[in-house]
Short mmCIF file of C-alpha atoms (C1' of nucleotides) in Angstrom, two decimals:
data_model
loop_
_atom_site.label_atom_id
_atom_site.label_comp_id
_atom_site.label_asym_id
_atom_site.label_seq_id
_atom_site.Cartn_x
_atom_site.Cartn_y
_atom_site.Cartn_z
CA UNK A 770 145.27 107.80 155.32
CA UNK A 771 144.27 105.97 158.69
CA UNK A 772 142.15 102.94 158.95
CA UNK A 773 139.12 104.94 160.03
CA UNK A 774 135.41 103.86 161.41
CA UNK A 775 133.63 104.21 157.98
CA UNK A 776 132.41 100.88 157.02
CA UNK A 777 132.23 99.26 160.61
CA UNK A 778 135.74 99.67 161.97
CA UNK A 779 135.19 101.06 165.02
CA UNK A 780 139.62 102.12 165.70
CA UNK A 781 140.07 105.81 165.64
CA UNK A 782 143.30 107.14 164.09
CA UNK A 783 145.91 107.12 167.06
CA UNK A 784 147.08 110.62 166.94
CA UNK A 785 143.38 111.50 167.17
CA UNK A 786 143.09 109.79 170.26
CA UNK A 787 146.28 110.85 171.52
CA UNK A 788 145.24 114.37 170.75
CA UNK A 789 142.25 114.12 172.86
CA UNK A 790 143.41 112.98 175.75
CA UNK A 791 146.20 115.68 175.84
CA UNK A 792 143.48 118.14 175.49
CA UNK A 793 141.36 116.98 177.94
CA UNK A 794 144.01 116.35 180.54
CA UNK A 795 145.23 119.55 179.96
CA UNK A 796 142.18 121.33 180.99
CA UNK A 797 141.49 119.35 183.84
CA UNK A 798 145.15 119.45 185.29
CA UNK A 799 144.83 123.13 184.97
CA UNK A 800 141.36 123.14 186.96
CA UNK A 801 142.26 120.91 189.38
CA UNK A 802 145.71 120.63 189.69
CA UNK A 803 147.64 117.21 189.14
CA UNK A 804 147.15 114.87 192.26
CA UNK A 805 143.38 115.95 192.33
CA UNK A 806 142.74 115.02 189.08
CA UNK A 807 141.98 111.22 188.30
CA UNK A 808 142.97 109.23 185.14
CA UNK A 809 139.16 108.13 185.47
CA UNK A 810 138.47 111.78 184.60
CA UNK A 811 140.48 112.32 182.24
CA UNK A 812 139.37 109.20 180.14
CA UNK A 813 135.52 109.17 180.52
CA UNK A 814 135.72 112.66 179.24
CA UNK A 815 137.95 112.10 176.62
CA UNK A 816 135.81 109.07 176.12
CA UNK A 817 138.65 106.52 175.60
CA UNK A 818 139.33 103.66 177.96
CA UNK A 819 141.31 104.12 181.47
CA UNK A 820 144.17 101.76 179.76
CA UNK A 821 144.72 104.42 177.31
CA UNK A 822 146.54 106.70 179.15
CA UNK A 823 149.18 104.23 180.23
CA UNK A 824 148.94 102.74 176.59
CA UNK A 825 149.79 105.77 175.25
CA UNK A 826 151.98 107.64 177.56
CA UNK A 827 152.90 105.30 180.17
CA UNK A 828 152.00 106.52 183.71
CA UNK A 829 149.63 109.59 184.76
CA UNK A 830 152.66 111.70 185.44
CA UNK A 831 154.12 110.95 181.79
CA UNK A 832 151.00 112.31 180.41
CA UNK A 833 151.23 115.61 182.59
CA UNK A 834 154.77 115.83 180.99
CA UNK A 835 153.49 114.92 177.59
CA UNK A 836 150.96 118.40 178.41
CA UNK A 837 153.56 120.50 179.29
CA UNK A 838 155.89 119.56 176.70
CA UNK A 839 153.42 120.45 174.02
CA UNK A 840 153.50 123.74 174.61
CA UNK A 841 156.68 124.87 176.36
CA UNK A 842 158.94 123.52 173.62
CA UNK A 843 157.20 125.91 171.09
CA UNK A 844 157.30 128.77 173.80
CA UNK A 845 160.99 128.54 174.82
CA UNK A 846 161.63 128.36 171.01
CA UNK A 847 159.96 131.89 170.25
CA UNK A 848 161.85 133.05 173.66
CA UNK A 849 165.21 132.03 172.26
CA UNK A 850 164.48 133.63 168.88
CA UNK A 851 163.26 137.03 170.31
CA UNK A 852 166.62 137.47 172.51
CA UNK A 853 168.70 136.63 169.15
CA UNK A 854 166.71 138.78 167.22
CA UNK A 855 167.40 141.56 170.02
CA UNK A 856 170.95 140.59 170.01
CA UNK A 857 171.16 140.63 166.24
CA UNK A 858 170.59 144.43 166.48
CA UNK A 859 172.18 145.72 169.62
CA UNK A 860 175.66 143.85 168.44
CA UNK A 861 177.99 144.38 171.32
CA UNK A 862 176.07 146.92 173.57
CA UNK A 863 174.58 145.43 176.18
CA UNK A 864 170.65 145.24 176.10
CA UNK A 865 168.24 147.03 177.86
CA UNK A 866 166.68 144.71 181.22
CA UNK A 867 163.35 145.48 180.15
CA UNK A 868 163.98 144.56 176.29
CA UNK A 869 165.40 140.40 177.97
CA UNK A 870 162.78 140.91 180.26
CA UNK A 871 159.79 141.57 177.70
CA UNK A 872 161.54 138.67 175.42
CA UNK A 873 160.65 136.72 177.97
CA UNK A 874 157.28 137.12 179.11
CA UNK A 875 156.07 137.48 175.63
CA UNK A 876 155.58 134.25 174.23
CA UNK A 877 154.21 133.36 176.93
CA UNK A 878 151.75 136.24 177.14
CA UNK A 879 151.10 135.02 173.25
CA UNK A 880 150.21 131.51 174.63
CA UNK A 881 148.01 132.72 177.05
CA UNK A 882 145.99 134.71 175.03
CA UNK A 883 145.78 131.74 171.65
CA UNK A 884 143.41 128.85 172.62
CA UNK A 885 145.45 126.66 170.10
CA UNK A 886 148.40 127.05 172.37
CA UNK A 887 146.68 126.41 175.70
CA UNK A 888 145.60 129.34 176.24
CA UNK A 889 144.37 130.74 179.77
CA UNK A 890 144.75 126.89 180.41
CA UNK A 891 148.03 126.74 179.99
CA UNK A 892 149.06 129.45 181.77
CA UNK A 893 147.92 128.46 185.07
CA UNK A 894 149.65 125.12 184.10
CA UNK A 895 153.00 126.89 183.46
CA UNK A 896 153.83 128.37 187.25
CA UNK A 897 152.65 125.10 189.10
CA UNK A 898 155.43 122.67 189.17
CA UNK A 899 158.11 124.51 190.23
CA UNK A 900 155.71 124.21 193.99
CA UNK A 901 154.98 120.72 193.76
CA UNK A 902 157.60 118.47 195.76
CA UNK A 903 157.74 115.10 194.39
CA UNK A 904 161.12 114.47 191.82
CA UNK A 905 158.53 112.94 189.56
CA UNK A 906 156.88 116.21 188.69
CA UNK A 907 159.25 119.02 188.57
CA UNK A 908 162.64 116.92 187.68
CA UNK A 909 161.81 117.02 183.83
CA UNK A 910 161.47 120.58 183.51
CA UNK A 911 165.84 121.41 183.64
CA UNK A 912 166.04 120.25 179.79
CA UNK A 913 163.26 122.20 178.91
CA UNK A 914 164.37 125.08 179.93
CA UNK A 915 167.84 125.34 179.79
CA UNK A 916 168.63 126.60 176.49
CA UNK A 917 166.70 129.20 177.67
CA UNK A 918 168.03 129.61 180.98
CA UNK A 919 171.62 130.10 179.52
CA UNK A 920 170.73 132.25 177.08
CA UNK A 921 168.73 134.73 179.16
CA UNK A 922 171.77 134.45 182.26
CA UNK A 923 174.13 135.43 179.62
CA UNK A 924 172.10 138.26 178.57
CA UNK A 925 171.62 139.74 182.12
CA UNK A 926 175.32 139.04 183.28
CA UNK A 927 175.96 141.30 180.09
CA UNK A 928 173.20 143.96 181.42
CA UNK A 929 174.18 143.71 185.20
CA UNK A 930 177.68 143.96 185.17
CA UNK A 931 178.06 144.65 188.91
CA UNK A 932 176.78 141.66 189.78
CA UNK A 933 178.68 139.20 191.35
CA UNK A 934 177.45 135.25 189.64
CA UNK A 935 176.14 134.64 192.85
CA UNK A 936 174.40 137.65 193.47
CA UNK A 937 172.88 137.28 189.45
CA UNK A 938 171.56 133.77 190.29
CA UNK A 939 169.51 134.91 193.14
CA UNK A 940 168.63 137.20 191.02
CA UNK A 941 167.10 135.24 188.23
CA UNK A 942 165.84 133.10 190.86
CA UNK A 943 163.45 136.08 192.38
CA UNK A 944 162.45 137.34 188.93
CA UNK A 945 161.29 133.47 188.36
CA UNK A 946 159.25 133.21 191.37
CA UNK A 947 157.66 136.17 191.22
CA UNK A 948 156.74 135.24 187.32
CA UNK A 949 155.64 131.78 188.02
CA UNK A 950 153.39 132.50 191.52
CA UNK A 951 151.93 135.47 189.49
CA UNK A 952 151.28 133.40 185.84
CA UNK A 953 149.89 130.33 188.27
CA UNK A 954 147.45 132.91 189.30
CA UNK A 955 145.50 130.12 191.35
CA UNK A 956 143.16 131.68 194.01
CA UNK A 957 145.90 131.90 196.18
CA UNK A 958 145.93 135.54 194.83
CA UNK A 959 142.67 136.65 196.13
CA UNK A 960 143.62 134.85 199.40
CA UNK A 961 146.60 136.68 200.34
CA UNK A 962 146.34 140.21 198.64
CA UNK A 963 142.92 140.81 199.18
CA UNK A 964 142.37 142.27 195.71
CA UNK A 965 139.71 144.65 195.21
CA UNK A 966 142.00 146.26 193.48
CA UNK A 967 143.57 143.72 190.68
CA UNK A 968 142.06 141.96 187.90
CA UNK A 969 143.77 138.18 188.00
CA UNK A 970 142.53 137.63 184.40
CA UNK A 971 143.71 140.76 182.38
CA UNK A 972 147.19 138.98 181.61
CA UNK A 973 148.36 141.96 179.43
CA UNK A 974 147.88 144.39 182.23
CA UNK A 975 149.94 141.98 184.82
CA UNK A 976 152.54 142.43 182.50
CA UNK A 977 152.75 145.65 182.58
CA UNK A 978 153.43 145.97 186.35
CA UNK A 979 155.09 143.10 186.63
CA UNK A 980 157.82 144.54 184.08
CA UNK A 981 158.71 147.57 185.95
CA UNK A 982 158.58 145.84 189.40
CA UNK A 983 161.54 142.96 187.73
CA UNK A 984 163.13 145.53 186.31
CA UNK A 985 163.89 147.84 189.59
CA UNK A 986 164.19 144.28 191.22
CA UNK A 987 167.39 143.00 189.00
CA UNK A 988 168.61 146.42 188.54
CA UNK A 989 169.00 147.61 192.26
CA UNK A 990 172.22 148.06 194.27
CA UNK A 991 174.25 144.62 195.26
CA UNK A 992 173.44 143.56 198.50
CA UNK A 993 175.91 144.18 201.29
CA UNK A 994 176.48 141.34 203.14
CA UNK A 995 177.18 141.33 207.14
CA UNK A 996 177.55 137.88 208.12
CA UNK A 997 180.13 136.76 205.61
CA UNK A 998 183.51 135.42 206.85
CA UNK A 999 185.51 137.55 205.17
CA UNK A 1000 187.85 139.55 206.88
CA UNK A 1001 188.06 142.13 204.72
CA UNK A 1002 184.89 143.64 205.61
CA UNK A 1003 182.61 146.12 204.53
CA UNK A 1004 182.42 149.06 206.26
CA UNK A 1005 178.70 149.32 207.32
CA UNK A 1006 178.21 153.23 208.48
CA UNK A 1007 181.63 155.23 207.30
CA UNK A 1008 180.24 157.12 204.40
CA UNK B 1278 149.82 113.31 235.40
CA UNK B 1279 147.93 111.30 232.76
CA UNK B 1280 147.05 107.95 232.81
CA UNK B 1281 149.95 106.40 231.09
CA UNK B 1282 150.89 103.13 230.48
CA UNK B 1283 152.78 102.09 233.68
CA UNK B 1284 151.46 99.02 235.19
CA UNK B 1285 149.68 97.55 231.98
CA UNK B 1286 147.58 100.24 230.40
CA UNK B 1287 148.54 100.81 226.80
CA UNK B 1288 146.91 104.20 226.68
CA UNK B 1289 149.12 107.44 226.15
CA UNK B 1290 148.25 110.66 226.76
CA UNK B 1291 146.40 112.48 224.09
CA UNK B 1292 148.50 115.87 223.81
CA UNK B 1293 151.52 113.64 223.61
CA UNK B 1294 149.78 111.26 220.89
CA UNK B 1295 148.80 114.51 218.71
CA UNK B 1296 152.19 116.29 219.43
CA UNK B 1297 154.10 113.23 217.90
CA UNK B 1298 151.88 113.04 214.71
CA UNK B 1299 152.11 116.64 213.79
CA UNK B 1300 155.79 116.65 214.43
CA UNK B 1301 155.89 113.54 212.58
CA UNK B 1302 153.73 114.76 209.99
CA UNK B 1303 155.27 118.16 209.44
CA UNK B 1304 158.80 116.25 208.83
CA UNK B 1305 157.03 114.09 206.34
CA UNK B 1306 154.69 116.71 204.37
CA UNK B 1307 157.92 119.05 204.30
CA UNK B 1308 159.79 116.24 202.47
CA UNK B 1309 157.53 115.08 200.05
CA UNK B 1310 154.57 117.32 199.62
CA UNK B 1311 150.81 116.72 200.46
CA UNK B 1312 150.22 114.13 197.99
CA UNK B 1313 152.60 112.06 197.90
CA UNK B 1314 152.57 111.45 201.88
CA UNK B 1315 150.29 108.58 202.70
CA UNK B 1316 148.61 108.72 206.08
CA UNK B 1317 150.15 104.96 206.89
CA UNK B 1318 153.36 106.16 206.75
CA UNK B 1319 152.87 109.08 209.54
CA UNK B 1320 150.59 107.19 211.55
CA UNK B 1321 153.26 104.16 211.39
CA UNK B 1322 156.07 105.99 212.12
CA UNK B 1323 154.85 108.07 214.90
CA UNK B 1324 153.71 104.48 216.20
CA UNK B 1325 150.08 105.45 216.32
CA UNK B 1326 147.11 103.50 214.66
CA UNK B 1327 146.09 104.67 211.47
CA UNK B 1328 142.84 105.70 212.84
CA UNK B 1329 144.70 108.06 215.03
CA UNK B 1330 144.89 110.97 212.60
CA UNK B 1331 141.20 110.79 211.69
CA UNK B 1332 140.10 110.93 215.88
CA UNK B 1333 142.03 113.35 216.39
CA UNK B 1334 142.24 115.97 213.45
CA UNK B 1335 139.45 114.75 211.62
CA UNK B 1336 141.17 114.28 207.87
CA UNK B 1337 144.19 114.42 206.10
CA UNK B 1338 143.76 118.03 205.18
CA UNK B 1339 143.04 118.56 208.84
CA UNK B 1340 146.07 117.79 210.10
CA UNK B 1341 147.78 119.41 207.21
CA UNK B 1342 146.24 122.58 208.70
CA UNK B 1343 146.61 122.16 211.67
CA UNK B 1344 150.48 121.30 211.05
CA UNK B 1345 150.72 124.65 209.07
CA UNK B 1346 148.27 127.00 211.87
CA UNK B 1347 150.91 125.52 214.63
CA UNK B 1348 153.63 127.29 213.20
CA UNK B 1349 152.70 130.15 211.24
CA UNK B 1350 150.45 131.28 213.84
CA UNK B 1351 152.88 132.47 216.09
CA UNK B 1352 154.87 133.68 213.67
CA UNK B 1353 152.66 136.21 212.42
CA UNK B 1354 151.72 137.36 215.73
CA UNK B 1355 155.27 138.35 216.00
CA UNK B 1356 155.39 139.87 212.47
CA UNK B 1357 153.05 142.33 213.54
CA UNK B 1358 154.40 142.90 217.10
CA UNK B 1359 157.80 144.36 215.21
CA UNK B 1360 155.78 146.17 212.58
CA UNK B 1361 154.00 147.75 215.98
CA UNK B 1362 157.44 148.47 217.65
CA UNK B 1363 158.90 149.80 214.04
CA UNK B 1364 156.09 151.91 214.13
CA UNK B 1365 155.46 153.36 217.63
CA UNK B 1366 159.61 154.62 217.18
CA UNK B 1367 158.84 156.19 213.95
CA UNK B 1368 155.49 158.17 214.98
CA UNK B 1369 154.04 159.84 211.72
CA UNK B 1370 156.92 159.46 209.34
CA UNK B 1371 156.61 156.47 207.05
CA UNK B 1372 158.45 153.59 207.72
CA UNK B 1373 161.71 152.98 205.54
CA UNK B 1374 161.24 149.84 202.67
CA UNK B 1375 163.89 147.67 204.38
CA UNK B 1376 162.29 147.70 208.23
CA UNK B 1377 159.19 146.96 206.55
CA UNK B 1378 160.88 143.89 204.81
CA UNK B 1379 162.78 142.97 207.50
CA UNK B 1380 160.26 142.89 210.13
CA UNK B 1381 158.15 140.81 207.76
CA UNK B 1382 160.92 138.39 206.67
CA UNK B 1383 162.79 138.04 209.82
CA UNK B 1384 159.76 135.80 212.05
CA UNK B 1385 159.96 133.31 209.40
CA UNK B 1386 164.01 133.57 209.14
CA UNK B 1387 164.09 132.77 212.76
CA UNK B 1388 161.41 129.78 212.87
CA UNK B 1389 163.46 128.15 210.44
CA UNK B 1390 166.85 128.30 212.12
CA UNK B 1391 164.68 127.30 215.50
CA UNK B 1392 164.20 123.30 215.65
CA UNK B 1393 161.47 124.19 218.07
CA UNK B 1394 159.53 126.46 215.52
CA UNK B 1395 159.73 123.72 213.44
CA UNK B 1396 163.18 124.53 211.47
CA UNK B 1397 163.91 124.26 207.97
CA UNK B 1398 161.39 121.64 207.25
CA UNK B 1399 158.57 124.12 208.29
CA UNK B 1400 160.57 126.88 205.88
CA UNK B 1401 159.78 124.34 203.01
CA UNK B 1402 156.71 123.77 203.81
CA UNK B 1403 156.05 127.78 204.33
CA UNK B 1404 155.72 128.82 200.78
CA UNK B 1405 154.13 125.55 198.80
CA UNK B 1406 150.64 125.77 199.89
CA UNK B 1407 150.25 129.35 197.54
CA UNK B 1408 150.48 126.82 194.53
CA UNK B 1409 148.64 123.86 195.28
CA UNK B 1410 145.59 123.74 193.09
CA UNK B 1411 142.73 122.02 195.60
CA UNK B 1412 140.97 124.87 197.53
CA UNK B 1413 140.86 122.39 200.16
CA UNK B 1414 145.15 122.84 200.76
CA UNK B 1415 144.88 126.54 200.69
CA UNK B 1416 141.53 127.69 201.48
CA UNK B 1417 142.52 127.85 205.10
CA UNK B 1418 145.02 130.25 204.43
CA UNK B 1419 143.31 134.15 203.93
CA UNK B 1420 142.30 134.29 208.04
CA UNK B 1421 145.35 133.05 209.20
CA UNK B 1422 147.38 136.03 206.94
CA UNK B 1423 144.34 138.45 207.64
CA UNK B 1424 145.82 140.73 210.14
CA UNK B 1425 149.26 140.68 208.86
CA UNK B 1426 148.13 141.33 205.54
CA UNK B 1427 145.92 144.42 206.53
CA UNK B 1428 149.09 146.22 208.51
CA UNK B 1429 151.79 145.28 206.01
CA UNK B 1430 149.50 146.82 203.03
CA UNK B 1431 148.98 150.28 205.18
CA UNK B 1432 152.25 150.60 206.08
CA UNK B 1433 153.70 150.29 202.58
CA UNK B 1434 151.12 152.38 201.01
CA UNK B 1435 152.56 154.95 203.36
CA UNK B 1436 156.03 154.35 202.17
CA UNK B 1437 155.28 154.60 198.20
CA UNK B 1438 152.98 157.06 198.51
CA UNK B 1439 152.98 157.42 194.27
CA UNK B 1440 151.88 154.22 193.70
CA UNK B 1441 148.17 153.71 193.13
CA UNK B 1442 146.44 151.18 195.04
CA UNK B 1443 146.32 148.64 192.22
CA UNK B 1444 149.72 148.46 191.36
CA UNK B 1445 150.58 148.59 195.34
CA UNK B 1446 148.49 145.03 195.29
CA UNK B 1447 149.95 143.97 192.81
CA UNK B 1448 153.60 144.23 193.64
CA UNK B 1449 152.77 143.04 197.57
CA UNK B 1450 151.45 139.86 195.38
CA UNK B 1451 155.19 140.07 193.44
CA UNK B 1452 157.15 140.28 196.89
CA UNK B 1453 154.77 137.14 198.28
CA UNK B 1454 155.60 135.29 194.98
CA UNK B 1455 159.30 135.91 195.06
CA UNK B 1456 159.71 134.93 199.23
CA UNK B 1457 157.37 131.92 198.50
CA UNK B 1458 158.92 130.54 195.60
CA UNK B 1459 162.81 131.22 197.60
CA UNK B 1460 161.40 129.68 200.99
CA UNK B 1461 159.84 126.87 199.81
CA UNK B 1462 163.10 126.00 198.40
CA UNK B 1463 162.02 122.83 197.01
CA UNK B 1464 165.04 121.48 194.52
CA UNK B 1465 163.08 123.96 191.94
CA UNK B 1466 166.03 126.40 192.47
CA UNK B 1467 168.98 123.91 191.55
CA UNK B 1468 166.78 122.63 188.16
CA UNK B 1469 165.73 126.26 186.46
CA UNK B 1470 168.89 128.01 188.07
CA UNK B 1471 171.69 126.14 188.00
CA UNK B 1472 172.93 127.12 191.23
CA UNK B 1473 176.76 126.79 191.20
CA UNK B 1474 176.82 130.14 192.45
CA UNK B 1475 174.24 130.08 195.40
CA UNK B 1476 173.59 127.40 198.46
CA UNK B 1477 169.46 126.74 198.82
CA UNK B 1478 170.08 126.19 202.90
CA UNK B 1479 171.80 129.43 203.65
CA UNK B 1480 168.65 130.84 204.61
CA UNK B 1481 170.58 134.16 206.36
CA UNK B 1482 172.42 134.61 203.39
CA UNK B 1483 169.48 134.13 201.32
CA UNK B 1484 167.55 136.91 202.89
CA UNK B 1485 170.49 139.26 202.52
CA UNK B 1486 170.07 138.80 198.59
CA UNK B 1487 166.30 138.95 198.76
CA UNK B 1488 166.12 141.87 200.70
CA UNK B 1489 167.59 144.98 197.99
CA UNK B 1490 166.25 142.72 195.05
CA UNK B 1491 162.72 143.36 197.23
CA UNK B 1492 163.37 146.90 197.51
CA UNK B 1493 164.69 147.80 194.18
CA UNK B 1494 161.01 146.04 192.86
CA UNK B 1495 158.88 147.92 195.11
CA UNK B 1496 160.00 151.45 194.80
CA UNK B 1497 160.27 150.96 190.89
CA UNK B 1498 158.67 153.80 188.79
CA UNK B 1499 154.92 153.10 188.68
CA UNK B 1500 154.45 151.46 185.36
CA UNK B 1501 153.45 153.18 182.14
CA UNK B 1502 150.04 151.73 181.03
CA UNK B 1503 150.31 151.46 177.44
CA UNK B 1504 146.90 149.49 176.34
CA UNK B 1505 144.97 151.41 178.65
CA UNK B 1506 141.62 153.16 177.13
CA UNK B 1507 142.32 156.41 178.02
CA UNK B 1508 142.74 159.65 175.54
CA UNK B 1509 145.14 161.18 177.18
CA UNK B 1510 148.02 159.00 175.96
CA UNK B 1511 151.17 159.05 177.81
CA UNK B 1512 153.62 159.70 174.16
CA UNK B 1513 156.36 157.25 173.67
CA UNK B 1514 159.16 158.44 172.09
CA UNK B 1515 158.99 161.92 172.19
CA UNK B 1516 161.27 162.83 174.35
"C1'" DG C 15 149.24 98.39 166.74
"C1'" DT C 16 145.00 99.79 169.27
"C1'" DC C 17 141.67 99.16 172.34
"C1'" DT C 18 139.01 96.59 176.09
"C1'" DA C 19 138.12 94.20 180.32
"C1'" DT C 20 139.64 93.00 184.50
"C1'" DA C 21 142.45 92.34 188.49
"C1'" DC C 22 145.81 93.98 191.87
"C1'" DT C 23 147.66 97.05 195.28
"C1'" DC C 24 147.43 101.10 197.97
"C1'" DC C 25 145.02 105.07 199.69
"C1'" DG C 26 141.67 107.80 202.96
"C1'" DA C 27 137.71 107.21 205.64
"C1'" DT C 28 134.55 105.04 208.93
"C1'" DA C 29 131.79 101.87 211.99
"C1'" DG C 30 132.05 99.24 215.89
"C1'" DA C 31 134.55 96.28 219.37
"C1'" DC C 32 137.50 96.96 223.25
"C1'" DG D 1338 141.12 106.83 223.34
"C1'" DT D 1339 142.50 103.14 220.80
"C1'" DC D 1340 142.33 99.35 217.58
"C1'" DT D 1341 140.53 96.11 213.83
"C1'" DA D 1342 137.96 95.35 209.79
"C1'" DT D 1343 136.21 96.96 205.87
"C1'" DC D 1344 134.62 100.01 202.09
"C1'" DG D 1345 134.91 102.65 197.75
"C1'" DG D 1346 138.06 104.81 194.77
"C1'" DA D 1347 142.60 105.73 193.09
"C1'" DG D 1348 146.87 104.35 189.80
"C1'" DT D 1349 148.80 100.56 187.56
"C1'" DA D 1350 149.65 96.24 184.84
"C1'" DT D 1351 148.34 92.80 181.65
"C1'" DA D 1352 145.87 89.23 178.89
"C1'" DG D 1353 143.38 89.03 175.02
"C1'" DA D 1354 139.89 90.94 171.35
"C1'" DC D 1355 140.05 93.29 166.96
#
DNA sequence: GTCTATACTCCGATAGAC
DNA sequence: GTCTATCGGAGTATAGAC
């Protein structure tokens, strides 16, 4: 359907090209992180010209949003349909932490193990921005995720009831780290736990204590706070 | 003491010259990340020649180091000094979760409320390193956590004495993730969380959530290993 | 609309004068 | 120890070929 190269035209179809760059800056971002790679790279291996990138996505850092895009927006989408789904059958009771919890990490657990959604590529692309400092890199991610973000909060207010908002946001805000410095699984892993004893590749099994570890995490007692103005205060030691 | 620039000579002294670029620096790196700070921009505003920061620290990444091993040095050193105290009081009994936690949290709460240890901006710049991609930002990091890393591990493997060493790793690699991921505090938190409910730079307050949330993760049941290729299967549903 | 060639600015690093 | 000059390589923008 696209003015091809057969005959002597030598213009490739555009989504072809576009497609190949993606790809290629994909795998390279995930190697070698975003300010260490060059659009130089990217291009000679994609073998299009250096223009091509701002041709067809505008700046470097548009095309490392263009990458994530690609395959968060499918991921969130198969998040947001396993927590209805889950909803759908539990009605009013509350769900179980570990059922929102395993609606979560699943899809992207599916992504990481399907090289035509990224794949072990992908994943190490996921937890990375939420580190990196500049506005530029991190500031697009709020609309990608917040369907999801409300969603799953409403879920675990429903599951956590003692909870104060506050307390819930931290919270969430743990369960994310931990998630995202695990699933980034750079080297920094080996570096700080020395790890004789953990496999960094074996995804499924990360899961699998990571779920348990979130789990006693969101689910422990509220914390009792000692420096608050309040004068109403907590007793600390009267039993 | 130094020749200094009274009577003509526009020399300075070299400790002073190297203090002001890493306080300089760490300001600047804290604020907008490795990357994106330019070595003209430190040099120029700590009113040194742009030459200045290769003489004296050899490379960008040098001084980034050396920014990083000025503060988290001592702070370790004092991590393990009240693990030691914790420890000489308790004799053979093992140490409760929350002194371990606290003793490991608190070095790092107090550096960041201390302008001297380098305050919040050191804080920030605490937990970002674990993502960064280039083994050249983070390679630096294993020797300098060594010790602390060693002593922390032993004296929580005493304290959850049913977990097996692997999933001990791998939920001292959850706790790091989670503390990281808070500390570094970058404006992450207010665009995945919408944080109406917490304040990023109430650092005290901050721990005080982290801390049960910590606990409540690490003396979770040990996980149930479902995929594993054993025979004897753990059943499911029989209760 | 797509792709190419080229130029511009800024960066980190370094050699050599002072 | 400090400064100037300069180099190669980075991201970016654009004029023009097809």
């Amino acid at each position: 359907m696209v003015a091809n190269d057969i005959g002597g035209c030598h213009l490739k179809a555009p989504a072809e090209t576009k497609e190949r760059i993606l790809d290629v800056a994909e795998q390279i971002f995930a190697e070698k992180g975003y300010a260490a790679t060059s659009m130089r790279t990217i291009t000679s291996q994609a073998k299009v010209n250096l223009a091509a990138i701002n041709y067809h996505f505008g700046s470097k850092v548009q095309l490392y949003r263009a990458v994530f895009r690609r395959r968060v927006e499918p991921m969130n989408r198969s998040r947001i349909e396993m927590l209805h789904s889950l909803e759908r059958k539990a009605g009013d009771t509350p769900l179980a932490l570990e059922d929102i919890l395993q609606a979560f990490l699943e899809p992207a657990l599916r992504a990481s193990l399907d090289p035509k959604q990224g794949g072990t590529n992908f994943i190490k692309l996921l937890g990375r921005p939420h580190a990196e400092p500049g506005p530029d890199i991190h500031d697009f991610l709020p609309p990608m995720y917040d369907e999801v973000k409300k969603r799953y909060r409403a879920a675990l207010a429903k599951a956590l009831p003692d909870l104060s908002q506050e307390e819930l946001s931290w919270r969430v805000h743990f369960v994310i780290g931990a998630m995202a410095f695990t699933l980034a699984g750079t080297d920094a892993l080996e570096m700080i736990e020395s790890c004789r004893y953990c496999d960094p590749t074996d995804i499924q099994g990360i899961v699998q204590y990571l779920l348990p570890f979130l789990k006693g995490g969101l689910s422990a007692p509220p914390a009792v706070l000692k420096s608050a103005d309040r004068n109403t205060r907590i007793p600390d030691k009267s039993s």
